[in-house]
Coordinates of C-alpha atoms and ligand atoms in Angstrom, one line a residue:
X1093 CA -53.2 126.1 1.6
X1094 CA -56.6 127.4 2.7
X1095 CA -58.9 125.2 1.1
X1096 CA -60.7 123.7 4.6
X1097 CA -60.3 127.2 6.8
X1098 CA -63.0 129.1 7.2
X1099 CA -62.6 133.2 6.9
X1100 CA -65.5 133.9 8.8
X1101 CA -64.0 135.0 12.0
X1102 CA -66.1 136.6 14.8
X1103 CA -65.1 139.7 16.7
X1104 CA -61.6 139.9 14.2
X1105 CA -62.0 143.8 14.2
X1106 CA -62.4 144.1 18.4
X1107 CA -59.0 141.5 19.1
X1108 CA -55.8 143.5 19.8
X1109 CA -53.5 143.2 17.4
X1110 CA -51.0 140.5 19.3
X1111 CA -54.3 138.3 19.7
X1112 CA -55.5 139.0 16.0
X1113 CA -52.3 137.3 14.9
X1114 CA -52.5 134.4 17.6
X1115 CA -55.8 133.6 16.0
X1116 CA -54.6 133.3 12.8
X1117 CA -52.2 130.8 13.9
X1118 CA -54.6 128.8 15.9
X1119 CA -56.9 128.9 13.3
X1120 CA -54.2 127.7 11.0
X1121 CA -54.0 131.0 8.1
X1122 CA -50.5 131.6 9.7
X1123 CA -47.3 129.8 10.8
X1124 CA -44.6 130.4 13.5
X1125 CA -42.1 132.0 10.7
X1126 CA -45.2 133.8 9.5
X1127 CA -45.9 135.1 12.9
X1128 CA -42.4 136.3 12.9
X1129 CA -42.1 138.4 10.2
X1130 CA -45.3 139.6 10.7
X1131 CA -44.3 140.8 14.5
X1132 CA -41.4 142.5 13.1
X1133 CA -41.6 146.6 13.1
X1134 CA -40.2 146.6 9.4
X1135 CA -39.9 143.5 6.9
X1136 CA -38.1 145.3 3.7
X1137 CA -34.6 146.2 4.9
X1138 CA -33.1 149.1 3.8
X1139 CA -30.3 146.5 1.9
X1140 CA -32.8 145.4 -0.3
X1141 CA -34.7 148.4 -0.6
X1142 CA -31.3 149.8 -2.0
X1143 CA -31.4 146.8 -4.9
X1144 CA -34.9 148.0 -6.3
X1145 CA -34.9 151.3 -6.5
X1146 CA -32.5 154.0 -7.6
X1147 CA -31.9 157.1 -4.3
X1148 CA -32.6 155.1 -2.0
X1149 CA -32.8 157.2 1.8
X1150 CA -35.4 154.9 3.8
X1151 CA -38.2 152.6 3.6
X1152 CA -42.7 153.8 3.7
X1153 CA -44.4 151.7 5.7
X1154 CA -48.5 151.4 5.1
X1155 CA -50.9 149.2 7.2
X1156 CA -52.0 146.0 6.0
X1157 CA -55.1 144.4 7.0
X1158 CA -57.2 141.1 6.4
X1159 CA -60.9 141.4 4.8
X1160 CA -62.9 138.5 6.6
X1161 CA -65.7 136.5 5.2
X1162 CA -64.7 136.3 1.9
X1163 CA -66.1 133.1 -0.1
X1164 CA -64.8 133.3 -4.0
X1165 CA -65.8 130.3 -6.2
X1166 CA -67.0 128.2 -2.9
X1167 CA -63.3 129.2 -1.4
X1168 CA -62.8 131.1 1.7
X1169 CA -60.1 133.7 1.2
X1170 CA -58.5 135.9 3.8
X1171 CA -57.6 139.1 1.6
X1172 CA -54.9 140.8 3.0
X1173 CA -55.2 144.7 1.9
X1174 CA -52.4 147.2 2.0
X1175 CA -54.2 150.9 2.2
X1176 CA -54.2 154.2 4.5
X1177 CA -57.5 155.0 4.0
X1178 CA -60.0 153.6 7.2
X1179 CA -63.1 151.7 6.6
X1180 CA -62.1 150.4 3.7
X1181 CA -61.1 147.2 5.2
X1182 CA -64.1 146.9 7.2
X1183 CA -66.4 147.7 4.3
X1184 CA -64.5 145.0 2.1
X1185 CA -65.0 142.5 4.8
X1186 CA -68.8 143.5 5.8
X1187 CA -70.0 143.1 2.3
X1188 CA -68.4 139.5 2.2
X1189 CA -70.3 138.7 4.7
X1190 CA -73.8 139.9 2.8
X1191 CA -73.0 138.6 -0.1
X1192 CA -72.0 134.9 1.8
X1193 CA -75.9 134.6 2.3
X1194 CA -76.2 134.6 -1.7
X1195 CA -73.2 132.1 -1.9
X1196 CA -69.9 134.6 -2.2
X1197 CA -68.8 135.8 -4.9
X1198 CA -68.3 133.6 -8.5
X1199 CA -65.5 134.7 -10.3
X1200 CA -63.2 134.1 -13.7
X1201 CA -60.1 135.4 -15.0
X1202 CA -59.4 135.3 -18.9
X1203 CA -56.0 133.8 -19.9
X1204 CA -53.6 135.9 -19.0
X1205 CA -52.9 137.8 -22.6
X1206 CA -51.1 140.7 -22.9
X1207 CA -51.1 143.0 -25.7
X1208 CA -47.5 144.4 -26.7
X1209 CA -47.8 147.8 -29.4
X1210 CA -45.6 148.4 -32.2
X1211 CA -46.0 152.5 -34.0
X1212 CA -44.5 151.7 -37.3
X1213 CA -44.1 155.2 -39.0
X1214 CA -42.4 156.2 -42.8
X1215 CA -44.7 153.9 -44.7
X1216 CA -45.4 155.2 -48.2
X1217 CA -48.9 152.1 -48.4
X1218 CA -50.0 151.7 -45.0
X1219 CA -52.5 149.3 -46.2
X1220 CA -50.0 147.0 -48.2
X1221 CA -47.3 147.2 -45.3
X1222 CA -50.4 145.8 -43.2
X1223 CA -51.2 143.1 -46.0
X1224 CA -47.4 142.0 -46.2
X1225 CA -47.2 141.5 -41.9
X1226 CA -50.5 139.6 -41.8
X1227 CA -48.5 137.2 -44.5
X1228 CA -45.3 137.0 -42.6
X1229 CA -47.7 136.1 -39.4
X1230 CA -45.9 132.8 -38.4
X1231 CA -42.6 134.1 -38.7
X1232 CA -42.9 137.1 -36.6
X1233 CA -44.7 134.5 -34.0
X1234 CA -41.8 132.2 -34.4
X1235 CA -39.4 135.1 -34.0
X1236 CA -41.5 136.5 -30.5
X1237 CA -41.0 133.0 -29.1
X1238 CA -37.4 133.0 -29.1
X1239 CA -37.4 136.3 -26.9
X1240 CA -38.8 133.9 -23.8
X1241 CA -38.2 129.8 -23.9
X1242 CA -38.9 129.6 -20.6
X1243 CA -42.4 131.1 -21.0
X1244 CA -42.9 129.2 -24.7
X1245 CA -42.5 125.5 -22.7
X1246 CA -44.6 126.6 -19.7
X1247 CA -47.6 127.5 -22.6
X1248 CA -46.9 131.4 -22.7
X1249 CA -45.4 133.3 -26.3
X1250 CA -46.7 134.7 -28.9
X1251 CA -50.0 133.6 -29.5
X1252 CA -51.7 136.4 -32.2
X1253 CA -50.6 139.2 -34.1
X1254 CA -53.2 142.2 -35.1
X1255 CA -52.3 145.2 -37.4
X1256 CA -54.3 148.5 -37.2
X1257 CA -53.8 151.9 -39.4
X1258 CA -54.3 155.0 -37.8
X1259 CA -55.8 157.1 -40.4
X1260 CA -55.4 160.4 -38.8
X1261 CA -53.2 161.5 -36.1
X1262 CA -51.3 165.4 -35.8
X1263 CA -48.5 164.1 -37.8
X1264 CA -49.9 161.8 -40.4
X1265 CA -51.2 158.2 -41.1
X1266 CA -49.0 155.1 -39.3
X1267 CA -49.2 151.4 -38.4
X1268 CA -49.9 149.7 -35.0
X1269 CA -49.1 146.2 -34.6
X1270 CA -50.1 144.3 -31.6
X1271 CA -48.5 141.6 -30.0
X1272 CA -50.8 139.3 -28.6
X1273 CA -48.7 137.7 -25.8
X1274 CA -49.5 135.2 -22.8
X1275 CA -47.1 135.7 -19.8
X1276 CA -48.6 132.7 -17.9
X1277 CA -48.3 133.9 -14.2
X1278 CA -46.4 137.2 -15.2
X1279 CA -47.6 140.5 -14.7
X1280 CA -45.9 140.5 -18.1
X1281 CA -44.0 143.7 -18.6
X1282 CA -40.6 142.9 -19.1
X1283 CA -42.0 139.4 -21.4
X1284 CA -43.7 141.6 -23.5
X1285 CA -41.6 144.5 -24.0
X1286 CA -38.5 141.9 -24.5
X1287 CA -40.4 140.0 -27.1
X1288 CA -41.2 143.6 -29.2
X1289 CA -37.8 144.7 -28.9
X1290 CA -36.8 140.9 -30.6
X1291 CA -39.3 141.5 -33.7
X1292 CA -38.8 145.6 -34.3
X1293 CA -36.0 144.9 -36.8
X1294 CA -38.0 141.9 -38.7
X1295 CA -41.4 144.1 -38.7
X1296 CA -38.8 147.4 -40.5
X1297 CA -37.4 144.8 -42.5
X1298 CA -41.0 143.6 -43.9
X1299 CA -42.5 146.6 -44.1
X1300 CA -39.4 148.8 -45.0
X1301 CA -41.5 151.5 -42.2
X1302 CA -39.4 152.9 -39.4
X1303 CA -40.7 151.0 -36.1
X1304 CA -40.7 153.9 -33.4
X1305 CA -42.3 152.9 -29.7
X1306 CA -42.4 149.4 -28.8
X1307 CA -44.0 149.0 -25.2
X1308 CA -46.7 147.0 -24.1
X1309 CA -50.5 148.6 -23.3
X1310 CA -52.3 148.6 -20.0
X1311 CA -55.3 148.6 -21.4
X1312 CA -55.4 144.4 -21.3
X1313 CA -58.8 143.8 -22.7
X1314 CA -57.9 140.4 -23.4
X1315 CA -57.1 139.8 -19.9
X1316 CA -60.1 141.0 -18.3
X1317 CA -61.5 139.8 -14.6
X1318 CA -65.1 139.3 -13.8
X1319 CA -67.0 138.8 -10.6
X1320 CA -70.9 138.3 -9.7
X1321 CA -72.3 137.8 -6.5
X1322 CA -76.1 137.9 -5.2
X1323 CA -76.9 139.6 -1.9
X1324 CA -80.5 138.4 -0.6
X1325 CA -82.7 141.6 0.3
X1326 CA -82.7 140.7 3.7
X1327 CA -79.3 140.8 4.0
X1328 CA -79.5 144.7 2.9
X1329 CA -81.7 146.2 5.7
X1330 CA -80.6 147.9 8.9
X1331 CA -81.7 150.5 11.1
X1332 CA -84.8 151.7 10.0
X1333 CA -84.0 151.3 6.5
X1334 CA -85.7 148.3 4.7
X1335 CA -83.6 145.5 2.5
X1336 CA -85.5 146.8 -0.3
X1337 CA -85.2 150.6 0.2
X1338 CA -81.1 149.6 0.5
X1339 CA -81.5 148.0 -2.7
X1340 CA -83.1 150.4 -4.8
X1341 CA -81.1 152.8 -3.2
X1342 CA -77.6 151.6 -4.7
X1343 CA -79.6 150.9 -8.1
X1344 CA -80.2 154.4 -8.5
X1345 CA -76.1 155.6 -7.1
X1346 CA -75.4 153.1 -9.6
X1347 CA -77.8 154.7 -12.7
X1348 CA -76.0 158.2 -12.0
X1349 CA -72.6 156.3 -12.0
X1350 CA -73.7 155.1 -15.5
X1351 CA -74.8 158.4 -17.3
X1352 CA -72.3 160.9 -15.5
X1353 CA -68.2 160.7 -15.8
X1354 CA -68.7 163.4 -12.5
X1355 CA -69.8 160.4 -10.3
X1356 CA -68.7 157.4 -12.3
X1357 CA -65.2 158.4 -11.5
X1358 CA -65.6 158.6 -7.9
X1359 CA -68.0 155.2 -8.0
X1360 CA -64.8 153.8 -9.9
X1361 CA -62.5 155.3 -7.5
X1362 CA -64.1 153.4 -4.3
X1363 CA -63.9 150.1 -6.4
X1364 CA -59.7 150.6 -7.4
X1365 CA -60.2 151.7 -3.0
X1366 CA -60.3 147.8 -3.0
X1367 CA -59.0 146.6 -6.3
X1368 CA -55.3 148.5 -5.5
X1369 CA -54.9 147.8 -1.6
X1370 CA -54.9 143.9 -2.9
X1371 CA -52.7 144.9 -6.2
X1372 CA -50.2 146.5 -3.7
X1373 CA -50.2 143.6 -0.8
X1374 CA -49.4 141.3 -3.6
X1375 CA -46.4 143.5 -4.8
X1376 CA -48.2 144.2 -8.6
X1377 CA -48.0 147.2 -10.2
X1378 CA -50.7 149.2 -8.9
X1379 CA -50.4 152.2 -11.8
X1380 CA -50.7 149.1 -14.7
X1381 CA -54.0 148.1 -12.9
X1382 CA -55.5 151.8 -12.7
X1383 CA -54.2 152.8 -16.1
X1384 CA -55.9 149.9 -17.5
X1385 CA -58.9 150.1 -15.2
X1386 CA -60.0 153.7 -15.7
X1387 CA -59.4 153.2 -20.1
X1388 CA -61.4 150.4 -19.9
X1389 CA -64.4 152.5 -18.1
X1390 CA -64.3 154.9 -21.2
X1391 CA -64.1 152.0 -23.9
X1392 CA -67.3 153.2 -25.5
X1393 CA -66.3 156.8 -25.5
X1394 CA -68.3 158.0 -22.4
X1395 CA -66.2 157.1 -19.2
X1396 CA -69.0 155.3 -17.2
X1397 CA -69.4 152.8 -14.1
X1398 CA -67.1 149.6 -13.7
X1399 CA -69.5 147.7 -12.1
X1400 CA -73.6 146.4 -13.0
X1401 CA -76.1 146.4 -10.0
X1402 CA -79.7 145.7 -10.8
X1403 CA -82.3 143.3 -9.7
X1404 CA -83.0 139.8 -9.7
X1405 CA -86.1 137.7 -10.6
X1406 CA -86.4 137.1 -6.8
X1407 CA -85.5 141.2 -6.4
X1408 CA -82.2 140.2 -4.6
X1409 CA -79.6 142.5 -5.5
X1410 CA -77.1 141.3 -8.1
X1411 CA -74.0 143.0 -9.0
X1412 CA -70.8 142.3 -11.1
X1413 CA -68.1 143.9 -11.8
X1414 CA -65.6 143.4 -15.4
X1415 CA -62.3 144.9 -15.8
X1416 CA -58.5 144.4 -17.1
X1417 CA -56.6 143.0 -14.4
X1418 CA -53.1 142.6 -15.2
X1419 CA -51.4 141.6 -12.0
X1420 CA -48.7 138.2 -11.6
X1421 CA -47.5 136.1 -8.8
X1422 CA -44.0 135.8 -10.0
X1423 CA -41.7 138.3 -11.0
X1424 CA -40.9 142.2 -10.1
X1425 CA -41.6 142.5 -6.6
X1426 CA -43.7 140.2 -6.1
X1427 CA -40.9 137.8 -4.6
X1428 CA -38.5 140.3 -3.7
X1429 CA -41.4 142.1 -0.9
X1430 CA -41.3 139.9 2.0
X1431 CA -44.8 140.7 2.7
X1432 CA -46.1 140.0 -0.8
X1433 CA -44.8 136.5 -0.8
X1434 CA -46.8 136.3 2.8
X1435 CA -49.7 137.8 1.0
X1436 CA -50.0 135.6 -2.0
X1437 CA -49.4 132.3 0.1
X1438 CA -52.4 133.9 2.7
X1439 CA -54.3 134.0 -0.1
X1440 CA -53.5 130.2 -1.5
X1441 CA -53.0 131.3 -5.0
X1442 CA -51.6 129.1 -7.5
X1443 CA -51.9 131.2 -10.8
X1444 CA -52.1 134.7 -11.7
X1445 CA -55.3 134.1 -13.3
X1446 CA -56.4 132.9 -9.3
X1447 CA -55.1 135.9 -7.9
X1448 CA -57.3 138.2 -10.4
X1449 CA -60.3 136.4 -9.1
X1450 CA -60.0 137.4 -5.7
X1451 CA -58.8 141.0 -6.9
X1452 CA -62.0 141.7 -9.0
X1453 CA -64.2 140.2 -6.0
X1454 CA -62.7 142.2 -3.8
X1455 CA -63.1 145.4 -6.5
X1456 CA -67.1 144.5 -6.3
X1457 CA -67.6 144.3 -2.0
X1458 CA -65.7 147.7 -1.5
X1459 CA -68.5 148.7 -4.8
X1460 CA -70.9 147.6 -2.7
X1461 CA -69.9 149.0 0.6
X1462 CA -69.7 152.4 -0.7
X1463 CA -73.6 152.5 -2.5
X1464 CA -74.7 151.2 0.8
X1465 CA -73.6 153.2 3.2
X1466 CA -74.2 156.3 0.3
X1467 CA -77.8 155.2 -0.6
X1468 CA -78.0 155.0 3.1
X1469 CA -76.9 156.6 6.7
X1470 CA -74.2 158.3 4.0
X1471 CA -70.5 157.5 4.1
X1472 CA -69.0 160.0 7.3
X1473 CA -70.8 157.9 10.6
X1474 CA -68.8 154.7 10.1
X1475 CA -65.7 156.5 8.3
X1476 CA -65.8 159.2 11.5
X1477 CA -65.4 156.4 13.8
X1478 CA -61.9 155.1 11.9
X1479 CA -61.0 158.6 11.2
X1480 CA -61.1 159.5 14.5
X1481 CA -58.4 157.5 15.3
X1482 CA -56.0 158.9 12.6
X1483 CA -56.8 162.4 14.3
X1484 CA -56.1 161.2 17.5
X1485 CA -52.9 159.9 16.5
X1486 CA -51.8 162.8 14.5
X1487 CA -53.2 164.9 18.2
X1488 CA -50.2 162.8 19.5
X1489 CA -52.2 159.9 21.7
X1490 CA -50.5 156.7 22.5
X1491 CA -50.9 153.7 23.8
X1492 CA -54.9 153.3 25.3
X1493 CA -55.1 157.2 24.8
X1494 CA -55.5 156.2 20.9
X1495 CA -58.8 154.7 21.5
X1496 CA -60.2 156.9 24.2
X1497 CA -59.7 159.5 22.4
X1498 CA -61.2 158.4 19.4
X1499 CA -64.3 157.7 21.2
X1500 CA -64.5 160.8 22.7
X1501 CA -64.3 162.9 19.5
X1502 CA -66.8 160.7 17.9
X1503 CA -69.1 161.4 21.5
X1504 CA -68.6 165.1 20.9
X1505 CA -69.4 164.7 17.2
X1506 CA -66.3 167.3 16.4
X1507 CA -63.9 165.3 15.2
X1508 CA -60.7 167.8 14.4
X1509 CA -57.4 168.4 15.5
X1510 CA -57.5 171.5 17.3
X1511 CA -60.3 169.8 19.4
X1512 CA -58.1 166.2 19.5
X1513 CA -54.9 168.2 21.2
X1514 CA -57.3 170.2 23.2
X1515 CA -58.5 167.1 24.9
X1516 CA -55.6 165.7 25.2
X1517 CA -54.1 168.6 26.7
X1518 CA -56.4 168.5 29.7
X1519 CA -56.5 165.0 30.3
X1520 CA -52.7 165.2 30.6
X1521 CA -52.8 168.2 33.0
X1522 CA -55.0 166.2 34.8
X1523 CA -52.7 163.5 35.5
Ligands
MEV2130 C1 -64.0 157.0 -0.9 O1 -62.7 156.6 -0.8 C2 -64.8 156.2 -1.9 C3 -66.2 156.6 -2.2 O2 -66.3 158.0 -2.5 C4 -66.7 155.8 -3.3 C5 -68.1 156.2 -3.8 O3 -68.5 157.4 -3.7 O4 -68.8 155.3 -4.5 C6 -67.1 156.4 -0.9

């Protein structure tokens, strides 16, 4: 859909909001029935909210925005991001832009394998229960593919079985078989979990062990995204500080991300800042994707830093970024949330593996953004300036007050409540 469109789009952030959506249109992101829905105070009804989840009593509403200037494997993407927190957006979107001027962001998905668990417990020979599944490989295999036929003729099933014995655990010694399982565009779950269920009694019959949990794992390390991108020194500098004081700046936030779980966690956290607010405007499970994300990090046994920054031969700054993305773009709610199906056609994605590319990407600008500004003017002057406005709309501002308000906090450098309503109070009396 967006292959000729460019997401470079000057002055996005200063349009209203009625104008931001006529430009999309004009520039052809967005259609009429788009337009429509996106106009709309709420898109979910309350009717279908009712169908999804059990209790329902309303619908939650959080703000989604576009990231700008994306360019992911020489394609410009307009990222839509569903988050509360400000500058996020902004930070996602200004980094694109840095990293344009190295060529955007290059980006693969592995094929989209899932791995399903089986705890087999009771078994007298762990070791000879493993040897006799290994030997009964093809049937389990053939078995798996009968839980999904749909999924077996699009290329999906079974594709690998691997058995591990857990030597030592608070109540003894047991078998773990995994499913090795490709759900095509899926996020996967209920494929995965279906397909265990289906070879539980085959596994207890080969092994004669009891098969106890039978779930899949969100640590999907055969399913892993990975983005690079370049940013040219240049592109780095501002305001008194050089391109390559910037630089070396973020390669030392990065070293401390790498030898201390302390900051590596909170380095990780600005990355999922990006990572989720796509996972959630896409309608994926957001928990699966953290889960999997933060496991990964500790892989090695030290929980350490997602991403790699360091320095090129030319000393531009190069960064990537590799983690488990399991995320679909059929299935759960996905096509049920109005405004994921709007998301995932914004984006133009035609596979799941497609939609992890821009994910991961998007996981590595908001990296980015954050070592900046930290290694920099620090995090609070531009995040004042958005949070400023949340204050003034908690305060109780509407319509232009919003704004002016905002602006006068940041002015006064206090930007607080007590001090929002206290402005408010008098400019009211005043009227
Ligand atoms: C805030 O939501 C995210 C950061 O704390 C990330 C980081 O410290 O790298 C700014």
């Amino acid at each position: 859909m967006s292959e000729s469109k460019s997401s470079r789009i000057g002055g996005f952030y200063n349009l209203t909001l009625a104008d931001r959506l006529q430009q999309l249109v004009d520039l052809g992101w967005i259609d009429d029935m788009d337009l429509q829905m996106l106009s709309r105070q709420t898109t979910l009804t309350t009717q279908q909210a009712d169908h999804m989840v059990e209790n329902v009593i309303g619908l939650f509403a959080l703000p989604m925005g576009i990231a700008i200037n994306f360019m992911i494997n020489g394609r410009d993407v307009l990222v839509p991001m569903v988050i509360e927190e400000p500058s996020v957006i902004a930070g996602a979107s200004f980094m694109a832009k840095l990293a344009r001027a190295g060529g955007g962001f290059q980006a693969q998905a592995d094929p989209p394998i899932m791995i399903g668990q089986l705890q087999i417990l009771n078994l007298n020979d762990p070791q000879n229960a493993r040897l006799k599944l290994l030997d009964k490989k093809d049937e389990i295999l053939n078995k798996a593919a009968h839980a999904d036929p749909v999924l077996q003729s699009l290329g999906g099933g079974p594709k690998d079985i691997e058995i591990r014995i857990i030597e030592e655990s608070p109540y003894g010694k047991f078998l773990v078989l995994h499913l090795l399982y490709d759900v095509r565009d899926a996020m996967g779950a209920n494929a995965i979990n279906t397909a265990l269920e289906k070879i539980a009694p085959m596994v207890e019959e080969i092994t004669g062990g009891k098969v106890h949990l039978k779930i899949l794992s969100n640590l999907a390390d055969r399913r892993l995204a990975h983005a690079h991108c370049t940013i040219p020194t240049d592109q780095l500098g501002f305001e008194g500080y050089s391109g390559e004081e910037v630089r070396d700046g973020i390669l030392n936030a990065w070293a401390f991300a790498v030898k201390d779980p302390y900051r590596a966690a909170t380095h990780n956290k600005g990355i999922m800042n990006g990572i989720d607010a796509v996972v959630i405007a896409s309608g994926n499970d957001w928990r699966a994707v953290e889960a999997g994300a933060h496991a990964f990090a500790a892989r090695s046994g030290q929980y350490t830093s997602l991403s790699t920054w360091e320095k090129d031969s030319q000393g531009n700054l190069a960064g990537s970024l590799e983690l488990p993305l399991a995320v679909g773009i059929i299935g759960g709610a996905t096509k049920v949330l109005p405004m994921a199906k709007f998301a995932l056609k914004l984006m133009g994605v035609q596979t799941a593996q497609e939609l992890a590319e821009i994910i991961v990407s998007v996981g590595l600008a908001q990296n980015l953004a954050a070592l900046r500004a930290l290694s920099s003017e620090g995090i609070q002057r531009g995040h004042m300036t958005l949070h400023a406005r949340q204050i003034a709309l908690s305060a109780g501002a509407q319509g232009d007050e919003i704004e002016k308000l905002a602006n006068e906090l940041v002015a006064q450098g206090v930007i607080r409540i007590d001090r929002a309503e206290q402005i408010l109070q008098t400019w009211r009396k005043s009227f």
